[in-house]
Amino acid sequence: MLSKSQQRLLLALQKRKEREERKMFIIEGEKFVRDAGSLVEFTFTDRDTTIYREVISTDAPQGKAAVARVPEWTMKDITSKPTIVVLDGIQDPGNVGTVLRACLGFNASLLLVESAEVTNPKTVRASASAILRVPWMTVSREEAPEILTGLERPIFRLELKKTAVTPMEISPKDRIIIAGNEGKGIKLPLNGTSVAIPHNPALESLNVAMATSIVLYELCRTSKL
């Protein structure tokens, strides 16, 4: 059985403030726990605590769960990837998790600006453990312009404009891809080349996670992973 302090920790980690202060979060599923490796603080199942259902986010629990430390990445880790994805104001945790998953699949890192919290249970679940493998960092809106211009990479803005190029025309060199909120668009005051994905005009726009995934796939298709 878990100790009282461990159970108190599980309840505390239901709140974003506690996750951020403790730099811990809950992961679910045998594979996820295995992938976390040395980041795991302790594991538990429904046999170890009476509050299991209270602290597990899925309707169909996957057996083993764990408390894990949040991975700590550096800017060197971020720039080690040929593509840096920047999410500007993406509030849906499912979209953020899906983009993390796409970044893992297509060799990219991730910067988040006023976007959904990465350790939100919905984000964690949608990431399918990519949260542990993809270099990611949260930066403030005030700091973001200086950080991004300082990277000295060409900037591509994922947005519908008449002058937009297709993903196939994106620079083969290291680059930054900015994706904004579907309703408000990109708010970061950074110039760049607009990129759009041609699609049936009956569809108003692609989901931001879908669009970002398509761009990352095209970049990998035309270059080495």
PDB file of N, CA, C and O in Angstrom, residues 53 82 98 105 129 131 192:
ATOM      1  N   ARG A  53      -9.077   5.674  -8.438  1.00  0.00           N
ATOM      2  CA  ARG A  53     -10.000   6.236  -9.430  1.00  0.00           C
ATOM      3  C   ARG A  53     -10.029   7.761  -9.390  1.00  0.00           C
ATOM      4  O   ARG A  53     -10.341   8.414 -10.389  1.00  0.00           O
ATOM      5  N   PRO A  82      16.327  19.696 -36.182  1.00  0.00           N
ATOM      6  CA  PRO A  82      16.299  20.545 -37.374  1.00  0.00           C
ATOM      7  C   PRO A  82      15.075  21.453 -37.445  1.00  0.00           C
ATOM      8  O   PRO A  82      15.117  22.520 -38.049  1.00  0.00           O
ATOM      9  N   THR A  98      -0.975  16.040 -29.134  1.00  0.00           N
ATOM     10  CA  THR A  98      -0.831  15.484 -30.482  1.00  0.00           C
ATOM     11  C   THR A  98       0.378  16.081 -31.196  1.00  0.00           C
ATOM     12  O   THR A  98       1.102  15.380 -31.907  1.00  0.00           O
ATOM     13  N   GLY A 105       7.610  11.864 -33.824  1.00  0.00           N
ATOM     14  CA  GLY A 105       7.596  11.085 -35.053  1.00  0.00           C
ATOM     15  C   GLY A 105       8.429  11.688 -36.167  1.00  0.00           C
ATOM     16  O   GLY A 105       8.967  10.964 -37.010  1.00  0.00           O
ATOM     17  N   SER A 129       3.426   9.374 -24.399  1.00  0.00           N
ATOM     18  CA  SER A 129       4.770   9.353 -23.796  1.00  0.00           C
ATOM     19  C   SER A 129       5.792  10.219 -24.526  1.00  0.00           C
ATOM     20  O   SER A 129       6.950  10.279 -24.132  1.00  0.00           O
ATOM     21  N   ILE A 131       6.014  13.267 -24.330  1.00  0.00           N
ATOM     22  CA  ILE A 131       6.406  14.276 -23.346  1.00  0.00           C
ATOM     23  C   ILE A 131       7.761  13.938 -22.720  1.00  0.00           C
ATOM     24  O   ILE A 131       8.503  14.822 -22.280  1.00  0.00           O
ATOM     25  N   GLY A 192       7.897  36.330 -41.083  1.00  0.00           N
ATOM     26  CA  GLY A 192       8.328  35.051 -41.609  1.00  0.00           C
ATOM     27  C   GLY A 192       7.562  34.721 -42.867  1.00  0.00           C
ATOM     28  O   GLY A 192       6.672  35.460 -43.282  1.00  0.00           O
TER      29      GLY A 192
END
